[in-house]
Short mmCIF file of C-alpha atoms and ligand atoms in Angstrom, two decimals:
data_model
loop_
_atom_site.label_atom_id
_atom_site.label_comp_id
_atom_site.label_asym_id
_atom_site.label_seq_id
_atom_site.Cartn_x
_atom_site.Cartn_y
_atom_site.Cartn_z
CA MET A 1 -1.45 -64.81 -34.64
CA LEU A 2 -1.63 -67.07 -31.62
CA VAL A 3 -2.45 -65.53 -28.26
CA SER A 4 -0.79 -66.70 -25.04
CA PRO A 5 -2.24 -64.69 -22.15
CA SER A 6 0.02 -64.36 -19.12
CA ILE A 7 -1.72 -65.40 -15.91
CA LEU A 8 0.62 -63.10 -13.99
CA ALA A 9 -2.18 -60.55 -14.47
CA ALA A 10 -4.96 -62.98 -13.52
CA ASP A 11 -7.03 -62.89 -10.34
CA PHE A 12 -5.14 -65.39 -8.17
CA LEU A 13 -8.05 -65.68 -5.75
CA ASN A 14 -10.21 -66.86 -8.62
CA LEU A 15 -7.66 -68.50 -10.83
CA GLY A 16 -9.98 -71.36 -11.80
CA LYS A 17 -12.41 -68.87 -13.28
CA ASP A 18 -9.66 -67.19 -15.28
CA ILE A 19 -8.33 -70.51 -16.61
CA ALA A 20 -11.87 -71.45 -17.68
CA MET A 21 -11.97 -68.16 -19.60
CA LEU A 22 -8.61 -68.93 -21.24
CA ASN A 23 -9.83 -72.43 -22.14
CA GLU A 24 -12.46 -70.65 -24.17
CA GLY A 25 -10.47 -67.83 -25.75
CA ALA A 26 -6.70 -68.41 -25.60
CA ASP A 27 -4.40 -70.45 -27.82
CA TRP A 28 -1.77 -71.10 -25.17
CA ILE A 29 -1.56 -70.29 -21.45
CA HIS A 30 1.58 -68.32 -20.53
CA LEU A 31 3.07 -69.03 -17.09
CA ASP A 32 5.78 -66.65 -15.85
CA VAL A 33 8.11 -68.25 -13.33
CA MET A 34 10.40 -65.76 -11.53
CA ASP A 35 12.93 -66.67 -8.87
CA GLY A 36 13.97 -63.34 -7.33
CA SER A 37 17.54 -63.91 -8.60
CA PHE A 38 17.45 -63.78 -12.37
CA VAL A 39 14.81 -61.04 -12.08
CA PRO A 40 14.05 -58.74 -9.12
CA ASN A 41 10.64 -60.31 -8.51
CA ILE A 42 9.10 -63.61 -7.40
CA SER A 43 5.94 -64.90 -9.06
CA PHE A 44 4.86 -68.51 -8.54
CA GLY A 45 6.19 -72.01 -8.92
CA PHE A 46 5.22 -75.64 -9.27
CA SER A 47 2.21 -75.71 -6.98
CA VAL A 48 0.44 -73.11 -9.10
CA ILE A 49 1.53 -74.73 -12.37
CA GLU A 50 0.25 -78.06 -11.12
CA ALA A 51 -3.11 -76.58 -10.14
CA VAL A 52 -3.41 -74.94 -13.55
CA SER A 53 -2.41 -78.16 -15.32
CA LYS A 54 -5.41 -79.95 -13.84
CA VAL A 55 -7.91 -77.64 -15.50
CA ALA A 56 -6.05 -76.21 -18.50
CA LEU A 57 -7.34 -77.38 -21.87
CA LYS A 58 -4.80 -75.25 -23.78
CA PRO A 59 -1.03 -75.90 -24.02
CA MET A 60 0.95 -74.56 -21.06
CA ASP A 61 3.64 -72.13 -22.24
CA VAL A 62 6.14 -71.82 -19.39
CA HIS A 63 8.54 -68.83 -19.41
CA LEU A 64 11.39 -69.40 -16.97
CA MET A 65 12.97 -66.24 -15.55
CA VAL A 66 15.30 -68.12 -13.25
CA VAL A 67 18.98 -68.90 -12.87
CA ASN A 68 19.96 -72.47 -13.84
CA PRO A 69 16.74 -73.08 -15.77
CA HIS A 70 17.83 -76.63 -16.72
CA LYS A 71 17.18 -77.79 -13.16
CA TRP A 72 13.46 -77.65 -13.77
CA PHE A 73 12.82 -79.16 -17.20
CA GLU A 74 11.97 -82.63 -15.91
CA ARG A 75 9.51 -81.31 -13.34
CA LEU A 76 7.81 -79.19 -15.96
CA ALA A 77 7.53 -82.16 -18.31
CA GLY A 78 5.97 -84.13 -15.46
CA LEU A 79 3.35 -81.41 -15.05
CA GLY A 80 2.49 -81.55 -18.73
CA ALA A 81 4.07 -78.31 -19.97
CA ALA A 82 3.96 -78.05 -23.76
CA ASN A 83 6.51 -75.25 -24.20
CA VAL A 84 9.42 -74.25 -22.03
CA SER A 85 11.40 -71.10 -22.70
CA PHE A 86 14.50 -69.99 -20.83
CA HIS A 87 16.71 -66.92 -21.06
CA LEU A 88 19.91 -66.97 -23.08
CA GLU A 89 21.38 -64.69 -20.40
CA ALA A 90 20.71 -67.37 -17.77
CA ALA A 91 21.81 -70.36 -19.83
CA GLY A 92 24.95 -69.02 -21.54
CA GLU A 93 27.03 -71.82 -23.00
CA ARG A 94 24.42 -74.34 -21.91
CA THR A 95 21.83 -72.96 -24.34
CA ALA A 96 22.16 -75.70 -26.98
CA THR A 97 22.16 -78.42 -24.32
CA ASN A 98 19.04 -76.92 -22.75
CA ILE A 99 17.23 -77.01 -26.08
CA ASP A 100 18.16 -80.68 -26.54
CA GLU A 101 17.02 -81.57 -23.03
CA ILE A 102 13.65 -79.84 -23.37
CA GLN A 103 13.01 -81.51 -26.72
CA ALA A 104 14.11 -84.93 -25.42
CA LEU A 105 11.41 -84.57 -22.75
CA GLY A 106 8.83 -84.12 -25.50
CA MET A 107 8.36 -80.37 -25.09
CA LYS A 108 8.96 -77.43 -27.43
CA ALA A 109 12.05 -75.39 -26.59
CA GLY A 110 12.20 -71.59 -26.67
CA VAL A 111 15.13 -69.22 -26.18
CA VAL A 112 14.35 -65.79 -24.69
CA ILE A 113 16.29 -62.53 -24.73
CA ASN A 114 15.81 -59.28 -22.85
CA PRO A 115 15.76 -55.98 -24.78
CA ASP A 116 19.47 -55.30 -24.11
CA VAL A 117 20.73 -58.54 -25.71
CA ALA A 118 21.72 -58.32 -29.40
CA VAL A 119 19.20 -60.28 -31.47
CA GLU A 120 22.06 -61.83 -33.48
CA LYS A 121 22.94 -63.83 -30.35
CA LEU A 122 19.90 -65.98 -31.15
CA PHE A 123 21.03 -66.81 -34.67
CA PRO A 124 23.20 -69.82 -33.69
CA TYR A 125 20.07 -71.52 -32.36
CA ILE A 126 17.99 -71.19 -35.51
CA GLY A 127 17.45 -74.75 -36.67
CA LYS A 128 17.54 -76.03 -33.10
CA ALA A 129 15.00 -74.05 -31.08
CA ASP A 130 11.28 -74.48 -31.77
CA PHE A 131 10.58 -70.87 -30.97
CA PHE A 132 12.20 -67.63 -29.87
CA LEU A 133 10.77 -65.23 -27.32
CA ILE A 134 11.65 -61.58 -27.77
CA MET A 135 11.04 -59.54 -24.62
CA SER A 136 9.53 -56.17 -25.46
CA VAL A 137 10.01 -55.03 -21.85
CA PHE A 138 12.66 -56.08 -19.33
CA ALA A 139 11.59 -59.38 -17.76
CA GLY A 140 10.37 -59.19 -14.20
CA PHE A 141 7.07 -57.36 -14.04
CA GLY A 142 3.74 -57.20 -15.80
CA GLY A 143 2.18 -53.91 -16.81
CA GLN A 144 5.26 -52.25 -18.32
CA LYS A 145 5.35 -50.11 -21.45
CA PHE A 146 6.13 -51.74 -24.80
CA ILE A 147 9.61 -50.86 -26.12
CA PRO A 148 9.10 -49.87 -29.81
CA GLU A 149 12.68 -50.80 -30.79
CA SER A 150 11.55 -54.42 -30.33
CA LEU A 151 9.91 -54.27 -33.77
CA GLY A 152 13.22 -54.00 -35.62
CA ARG A 153 14.65 -56.86 -33.58
CA ILE A 154 11.71 -59.09 -34.44
CA ALA A 155 12.01 -58.21 -38.14
CA ALA A 156 15.74 -59.01 -38.10
CA LEU A 157 15.13 -62.39 -36.49
CA ARG A 158 12.25 -63.16 -38.85
CA SER A 159 14.34 -62.44 -41.93
CA GLU A 160 17.22 -64.59 -40.68
CA ILE A 161 14.81 -67.46 -39.94
CA LEU A 162 13.36 -67.13 -43.45
CA ARG A 163 16.79 -66.83 -45.04
CA ARG A 164 17.71 -70.19 -43.51
CA GLY A 165 14.46 -71.81 -44.60
CA ASN A 166 13.55 -72.53 -40.98
CA SER A 167 10.08 -72.46 -39.40
CA ALA A 168 10.76 -71.41 -35.80
CA LEU A 169 8.02 -69.30 -34.26
CA ILE A 170 8.59 -65.83 -32.84
CA GLU A 171 6.79 -65.02 -29.61
CA VAL A 172 6.73 -61.50 -28.17
CA ASP A 173 6.18 -60.65 -24.51
CA GLY A 174 5.72 -57.35 -22.67
CA GLY A 175 3.33 -54.45 -23.08
CA VAL A 176 1.50 -56.17 -25.94
CA SER A 177 -1.93 -54.74 -26.76
CA SER A 178 -4.23 -54.20 -29.72
CA ASP A 179 -2.35 -50.91 -30.29
CA ASN A 180 0.95 -52.59 -31.19
CA ALA A 181 -0.35 -56.00 -32.36
CA PRO A 182 -0.67 -54.97 -36.06
CA ALA A 183 2.94 -53.70 -36.13
CA LEU A 184 4.08 -56.86 -34.34
CA ARG A 185 2.36 -58.99 -36.96
CA GLU A 186 3.95 -56.90 -39.70
CA ALA A 187 7.39 -57.44 -38.15
CA GLY A 188 6.93 -61.22 -38.26
CA THR A 189 5.48 -62.18 -34.87
CA ASP A 190 3.61 -65.50 -34.56
CA VAL A 191 2.62 -65.54 -30.89
CA LEU A 192 1.54 -62.64 -28.68
CA VAL A 193 1.91 -62.86 -24.91
CA ALA A 194 -0.42 -60.45 -23.16
CA GLY A 195 -1.07 -59.98 -19.46
CA SER A 196 -2.57 -56.62 -18.61
CA SER A 197 -4.24 -55.97 -21.95
CA VAL A 198 -6.26 -59.18 -21.61
CA PHE A 199 -6.97 -59.43 -17.89
CA LYS A 200 -7.52 -55.73 -17.20
CA SER A 201 -9.85 -55.46 -20.15
CA ALA A 202 -13.59 -55.13 -19.53
CA ASN A 203 -14.03 -58.00 -21.99
CA PRO A 204 -11.02 -60.37 -21.95
CA LEU A 205 -12.52 -62.70 -24.56
CA LYS A 206 -12.92 -59.81 -26.98
CA ALA A 207 -9.41 -58.56 -26.15
CA MET A 208 -7.93 -61.97 -27.04
CA GLU A 209 -9.92 -62.11 -30.26
CA ALA A 210 -8.73 -58.62 -31.24
CA LEU A 211 -5.11 -59.65 -30.70
CA ARG A 212 -5.55 -62.83 -32.70
CA ARG A 213 -7.07 -60.98 -35.65
CA ALA A 214 -4.57 -58.09 -35.67
C1 LIG B 1 7.25 -60.10 -17.76
C2 LIG B 1 6.50 -61.35 -18.15
C3 LIG B 1 5.34 -61.08 -19.02
C4 LIG B 1 4.28 -60.22 -18.40
C5 LIG B 1 3.48 -59.59 -19.49
O1 LIG B 1 8.41 -60.45 -17.12
O2 LIG B 1 7.36 -62.23 -18.85
O3 LIG B 1 4.79 -62.29 -19.51
O4 LIG B 1 3.46 -60.91 -17.53
O5 LIG B 1 2.60 -58.70 -18.91
P1 LIG B 1 2.07 -57.42 -19.69
O6 LIG B 1 1.33 -57.91 -20.88
O7 LIG B 1 1.20 -56.77 -18.67
O8 LIG B 1 3.26 -56.61 -20.07
ZN1 LIG B 2 6.47 -64.02 -19.92
#
């Protein structure tokens, strides 16, 4: 599996050091943008993404937890983001348009759902989206407990993607650790997002490697 560590759990006073570590051991770098409206928390915005972009050697995987996500696609493209994912709950009827806009800017488009959104709601976008992000906690905070029901949702999405002969990736975010990584792989996950389990580990490089090999 690919590993996309979330810098929400990084040491912001020494972010350069943490990005250097991810340049060595991560596949992607996950950036959680929260606006205090779509989710009850505020994380960071363009100034941090820009700073990261200057030193990141791995693709930037931006997860937008904001209302009106389409407002920001151009700026993110300008900063060199590789992947942009936005919530179906925030985009509504604009979801297909958002995917087109992200792809037209040369980035990969991902559609995200929270644990209380039926996974079938993603099915209309199979064949359009480059990847899907299944939240295994409610978006808004790092360090929450993995919701085990996520496994069945991932498996359902994986089998529908296969049934349609599509190759979209499935990314999973929230409470991911080496404890649940094997089951996530089994369910059909391609990309693991991990904040706490990487950055709070005594050996983050080893933690990333363990996730990748799960
Ligand atoms: C939650 C974020 C996650 C979070 C993951 O809203 O989207 O990316 O940082 O953190 P952990 O791995 O600690 O659950
Ligand atoms: Zn995230």
